[in-house]
Short mmCIF file of C-alpha atoms and ligand atoms in Angstrom, two decimals:
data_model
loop_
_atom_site.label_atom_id
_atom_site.label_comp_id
_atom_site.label_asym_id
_atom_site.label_seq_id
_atom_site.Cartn_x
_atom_site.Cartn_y
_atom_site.Cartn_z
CA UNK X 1 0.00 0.00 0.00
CA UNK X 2 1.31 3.36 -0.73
CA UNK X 3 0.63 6.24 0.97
CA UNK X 4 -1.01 9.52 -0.64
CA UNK X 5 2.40 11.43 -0.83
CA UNK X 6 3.77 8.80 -3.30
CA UNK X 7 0.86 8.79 -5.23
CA UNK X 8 2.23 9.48 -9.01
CA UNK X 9 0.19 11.20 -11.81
CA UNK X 10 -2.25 8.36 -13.58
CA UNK X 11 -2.46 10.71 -16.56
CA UNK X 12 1.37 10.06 -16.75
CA UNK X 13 0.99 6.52 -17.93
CA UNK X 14 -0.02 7.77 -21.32
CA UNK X 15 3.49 9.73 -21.37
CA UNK X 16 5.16 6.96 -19.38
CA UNK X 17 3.82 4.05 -22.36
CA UNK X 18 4.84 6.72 -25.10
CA UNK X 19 8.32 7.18 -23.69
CA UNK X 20 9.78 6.70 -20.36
CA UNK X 21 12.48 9.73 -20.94
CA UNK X 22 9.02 12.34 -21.23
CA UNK X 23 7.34 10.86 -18.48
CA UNK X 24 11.04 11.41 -16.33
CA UNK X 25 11.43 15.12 -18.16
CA UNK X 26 7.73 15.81 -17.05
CA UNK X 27 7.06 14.15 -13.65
CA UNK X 28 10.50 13.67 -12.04
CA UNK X 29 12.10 16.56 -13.67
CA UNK X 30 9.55 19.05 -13.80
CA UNK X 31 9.71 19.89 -17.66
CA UNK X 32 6.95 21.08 -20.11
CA UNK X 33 6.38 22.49 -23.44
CA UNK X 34 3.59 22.91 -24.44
CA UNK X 35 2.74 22.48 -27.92
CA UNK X 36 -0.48 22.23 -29.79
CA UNK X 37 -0.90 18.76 -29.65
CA UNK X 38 -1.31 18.81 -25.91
CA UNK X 39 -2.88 22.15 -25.99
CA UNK X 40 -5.55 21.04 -28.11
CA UNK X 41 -5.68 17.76 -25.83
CA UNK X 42 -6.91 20.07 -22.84
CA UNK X 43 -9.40 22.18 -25.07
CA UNK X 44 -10.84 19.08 -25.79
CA UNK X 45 -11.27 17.26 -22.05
CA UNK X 46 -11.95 21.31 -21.15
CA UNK X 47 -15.09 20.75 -22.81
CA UNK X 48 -16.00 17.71 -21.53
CA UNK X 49 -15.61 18.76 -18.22
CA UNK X 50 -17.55 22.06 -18.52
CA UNK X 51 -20.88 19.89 -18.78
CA UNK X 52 -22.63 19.10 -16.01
CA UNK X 53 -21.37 17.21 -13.29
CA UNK X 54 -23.91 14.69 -13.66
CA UNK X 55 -26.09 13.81 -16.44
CA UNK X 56 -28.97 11.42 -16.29
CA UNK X 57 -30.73 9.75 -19.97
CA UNK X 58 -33.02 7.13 -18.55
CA UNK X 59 -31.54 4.20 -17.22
CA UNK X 60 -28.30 5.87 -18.03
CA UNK X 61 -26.30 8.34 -15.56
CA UNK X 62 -22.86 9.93 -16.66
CA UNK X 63 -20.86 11.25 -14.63
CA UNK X 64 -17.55 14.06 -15.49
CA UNK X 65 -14.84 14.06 -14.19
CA UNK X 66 -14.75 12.13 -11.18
CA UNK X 67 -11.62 11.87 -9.35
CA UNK X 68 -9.93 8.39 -8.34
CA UNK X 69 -7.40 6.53 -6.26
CA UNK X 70 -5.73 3.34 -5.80
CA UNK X 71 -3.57 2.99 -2.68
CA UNK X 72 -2.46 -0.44 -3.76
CA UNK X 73 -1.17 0.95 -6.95
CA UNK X 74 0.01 4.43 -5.80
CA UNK X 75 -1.35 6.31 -8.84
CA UNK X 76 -4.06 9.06 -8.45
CA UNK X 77 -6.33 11.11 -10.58
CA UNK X 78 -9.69 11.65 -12.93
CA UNK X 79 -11.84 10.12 -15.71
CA UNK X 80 -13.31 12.26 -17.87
CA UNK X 81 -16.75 10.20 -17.81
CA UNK X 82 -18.45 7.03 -16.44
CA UNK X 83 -21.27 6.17 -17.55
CA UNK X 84 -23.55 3.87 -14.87
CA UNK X 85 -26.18 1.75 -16.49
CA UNK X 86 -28.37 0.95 -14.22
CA UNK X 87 -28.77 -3.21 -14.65
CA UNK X 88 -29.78 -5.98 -12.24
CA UNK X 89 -26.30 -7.39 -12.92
CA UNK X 90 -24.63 -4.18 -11.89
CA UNK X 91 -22.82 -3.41 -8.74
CA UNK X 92 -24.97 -1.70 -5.84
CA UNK X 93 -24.65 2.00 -4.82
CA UNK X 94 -26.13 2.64 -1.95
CA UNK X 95 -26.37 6.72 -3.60
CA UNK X 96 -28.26 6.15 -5.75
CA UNK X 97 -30.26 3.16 -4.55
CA UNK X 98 -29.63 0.83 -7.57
CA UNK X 99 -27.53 -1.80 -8.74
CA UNK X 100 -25.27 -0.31 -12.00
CA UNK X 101 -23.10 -1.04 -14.28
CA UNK X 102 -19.66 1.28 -14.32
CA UNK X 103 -17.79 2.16 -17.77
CA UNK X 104 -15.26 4.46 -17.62
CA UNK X 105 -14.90 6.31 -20.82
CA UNK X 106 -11.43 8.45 -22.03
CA UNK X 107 -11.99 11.30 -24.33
CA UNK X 108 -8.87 11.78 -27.14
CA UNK X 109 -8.00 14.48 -29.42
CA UNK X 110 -6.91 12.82 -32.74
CA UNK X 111 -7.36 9.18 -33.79
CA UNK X 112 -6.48 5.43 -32.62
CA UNK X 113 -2.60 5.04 -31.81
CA UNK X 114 -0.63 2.90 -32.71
CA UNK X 115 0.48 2.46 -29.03
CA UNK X 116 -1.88 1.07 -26.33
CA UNK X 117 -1.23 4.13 -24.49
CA UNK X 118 -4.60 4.93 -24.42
CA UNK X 119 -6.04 1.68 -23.65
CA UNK X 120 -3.49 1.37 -20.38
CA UNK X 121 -4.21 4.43 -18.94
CA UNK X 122 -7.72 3.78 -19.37
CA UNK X 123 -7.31 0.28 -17.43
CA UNK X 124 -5.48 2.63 -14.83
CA UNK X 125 -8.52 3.90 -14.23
CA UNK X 126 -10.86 1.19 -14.08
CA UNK X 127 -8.41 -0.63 -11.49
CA UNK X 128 -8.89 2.36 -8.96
CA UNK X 129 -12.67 2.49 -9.79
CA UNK X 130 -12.58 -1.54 -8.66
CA UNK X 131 -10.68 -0.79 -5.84
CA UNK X 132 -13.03 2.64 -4.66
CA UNK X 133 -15.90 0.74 -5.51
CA UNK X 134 -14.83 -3.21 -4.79
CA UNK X 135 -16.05 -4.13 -8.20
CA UNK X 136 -15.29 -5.85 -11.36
CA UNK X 137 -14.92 -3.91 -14.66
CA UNK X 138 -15.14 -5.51 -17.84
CA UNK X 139 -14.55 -3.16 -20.33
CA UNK X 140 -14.65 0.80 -21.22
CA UNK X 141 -14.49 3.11 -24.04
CA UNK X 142 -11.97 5.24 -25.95
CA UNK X 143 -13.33 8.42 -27.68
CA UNK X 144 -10.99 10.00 -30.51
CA UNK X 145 -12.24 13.59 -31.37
CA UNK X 146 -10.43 13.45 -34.87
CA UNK X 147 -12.47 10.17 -36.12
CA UNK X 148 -15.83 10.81 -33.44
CA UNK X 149 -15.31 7.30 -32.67
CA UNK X 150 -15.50 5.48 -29.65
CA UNK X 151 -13.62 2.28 -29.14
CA UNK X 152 -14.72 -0.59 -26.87
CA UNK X 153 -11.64 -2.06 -25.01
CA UNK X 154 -11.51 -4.95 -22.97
CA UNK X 155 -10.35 -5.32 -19.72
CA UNK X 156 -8.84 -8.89 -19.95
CA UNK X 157 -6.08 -10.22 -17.45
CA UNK X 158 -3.00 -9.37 -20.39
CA UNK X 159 -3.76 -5.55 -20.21
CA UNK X 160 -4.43 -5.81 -16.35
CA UNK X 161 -0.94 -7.40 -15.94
CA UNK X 162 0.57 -4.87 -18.45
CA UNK X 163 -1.07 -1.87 -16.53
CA UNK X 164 -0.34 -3.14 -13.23
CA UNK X 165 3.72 -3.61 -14.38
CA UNK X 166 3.96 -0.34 -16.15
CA UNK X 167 2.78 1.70 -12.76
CA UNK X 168 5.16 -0.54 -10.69
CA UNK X 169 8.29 0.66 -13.07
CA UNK X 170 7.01 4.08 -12.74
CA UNK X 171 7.54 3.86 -9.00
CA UNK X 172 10.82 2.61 -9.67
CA UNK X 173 11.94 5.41 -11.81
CA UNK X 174 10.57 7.85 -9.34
CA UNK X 175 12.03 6.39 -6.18
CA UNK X 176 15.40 6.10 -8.20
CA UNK X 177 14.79 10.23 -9.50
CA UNK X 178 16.34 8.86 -12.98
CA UNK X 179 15.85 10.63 -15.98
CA UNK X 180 16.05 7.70 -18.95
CA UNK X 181 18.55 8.88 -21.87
CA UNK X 182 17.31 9.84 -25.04
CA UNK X 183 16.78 7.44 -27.94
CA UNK X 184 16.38 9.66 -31.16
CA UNK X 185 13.26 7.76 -32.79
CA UNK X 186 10.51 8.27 -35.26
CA UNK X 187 8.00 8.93 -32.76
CA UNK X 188 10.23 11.86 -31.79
CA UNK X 189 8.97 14.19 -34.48
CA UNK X 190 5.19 14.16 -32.77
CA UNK X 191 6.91 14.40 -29.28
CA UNK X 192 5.51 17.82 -26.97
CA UNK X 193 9.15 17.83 -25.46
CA UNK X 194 11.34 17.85 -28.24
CA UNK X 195 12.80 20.89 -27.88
CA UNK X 196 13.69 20.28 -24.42
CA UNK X 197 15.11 17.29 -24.73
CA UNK X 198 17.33 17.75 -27.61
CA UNK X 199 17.74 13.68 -28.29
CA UNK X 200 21.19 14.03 -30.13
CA UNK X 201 22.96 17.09 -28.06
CA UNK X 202 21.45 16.01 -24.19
CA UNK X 203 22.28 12.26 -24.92
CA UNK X 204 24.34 12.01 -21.68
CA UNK X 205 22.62 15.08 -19.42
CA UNK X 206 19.68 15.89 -17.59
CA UNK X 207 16.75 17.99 -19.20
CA UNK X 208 17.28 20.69 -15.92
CA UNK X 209 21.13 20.79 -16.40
CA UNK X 210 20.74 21.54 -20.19
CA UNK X 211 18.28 24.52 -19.64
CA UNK X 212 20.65 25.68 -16.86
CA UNK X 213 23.50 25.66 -19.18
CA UNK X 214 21.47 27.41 -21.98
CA UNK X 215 20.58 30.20 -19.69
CA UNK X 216 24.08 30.83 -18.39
CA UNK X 217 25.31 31.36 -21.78
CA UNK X 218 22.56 33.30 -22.70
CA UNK X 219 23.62 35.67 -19.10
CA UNK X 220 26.68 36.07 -19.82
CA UNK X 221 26.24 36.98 -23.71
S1 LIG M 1 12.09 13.71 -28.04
FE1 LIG M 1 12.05 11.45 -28.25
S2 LIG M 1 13.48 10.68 -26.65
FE2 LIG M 1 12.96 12.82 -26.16
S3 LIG M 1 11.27 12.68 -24.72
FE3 LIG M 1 10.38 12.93 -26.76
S4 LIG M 1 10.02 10.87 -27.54
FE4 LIG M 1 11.39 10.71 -25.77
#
């Protein structure tokens, strides 16, 4: 069990499954550049949170952004929506005096990834909605803005185990402060940190200690 002051960032799986040298530059080493990929990113999940808290559509309920927990994992944070269908088979809530059924759905700017980025953090959240609510997911949704798509994914064991590994090694990284060097690779090009960290000049230094450098020499010219 971990205790709330080591609780990392669940949206960082998405950066940690991309590339575990931007998840260090963001969450270990406090890094960020913004650029209009993930600018656009928060317009988008801006909007979904700006509805109502809670909607209700007959037997269905959604709920924005709720926040969520797992002390066994260690990772904290939101879902943009879950929707509760209310079904005999679902799992009772004393709230709202029913028995539901919880999905938690992600909302995306672009399309589908090659990566199962999405789908991982998206387990990431179902496993702290099972452990808040001692229940058993099955499956949620990925929406991609670019495509107005939603994709059903499956919460079998394989993507459990994946998730559940993934968050371990982030704890690792963390405990360890370590900073991953950089691999100069095609996914580098659609990267938000690029131009911080520099894959061919930083190879061998820290994000912090470039920027340092660069603004000494720009001080002294
Ligand atoms: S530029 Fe490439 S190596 Fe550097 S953080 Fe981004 S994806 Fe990782």
């Amino acid at each position: 069990m971990y205790s709330e002051d080591e609780y990392l960032w669940l949206s960082g799986i998405q950066h940690f499954v991309f590339c575990r040298r931007q998840w260090a530059l963001i969450h270990i080493e406090q890094q960020w550049d913004e650029n209009y990929r993930t600018v656009d990113g928060h317009i988008m999940h801006e909007k979904v949170h700006h509805l109502l808290n809670h909607e209700k559509r007959g037997k269905l309920i959604i709920v924005h952004a709720m926040p969520v927990s797992s002390p066994k994992l260690g990772i904290s944070g939101e879902c943009d929506t879950i929707e509760l269908i209310k079904d005999e088979n679902g799992i009772a809530l004393p709230s709202l005096n029913d028995k539901y059924i919880i999905t938690p759905v992600e909302y995306k700017r672009g399309k589908p990834k090659e990566e199962d980025c999405d789908a991982v953090q998206l387990m990431a959240q179902a496993l702290c909605l099972e452990d808040m609510l001692c229940c058993d997911i099955l499956f949620g949704f990925l929406y991609y803005g670019e495509t107005r798509h939603r994709i059903k994914v499956d919460f079998n064991n394989a993507l459990r185990t994946k998730t559940e590994n993934i968050i371990k090694e982030m704890h690792d990284l963390y405990k360890k402060q370590y900073t991953p060097i950089a691999k100069k690779r095609k996914k580098c090009n659609a990267c938000s940190l690029k131009n911080i960290c520099l894959p061919i000049i930083c190879r061998s230094k820290t994000a912090s200690n470039y920027v340092k450098e660069t603004l000494a020499l720009g001080a002294e010219k």
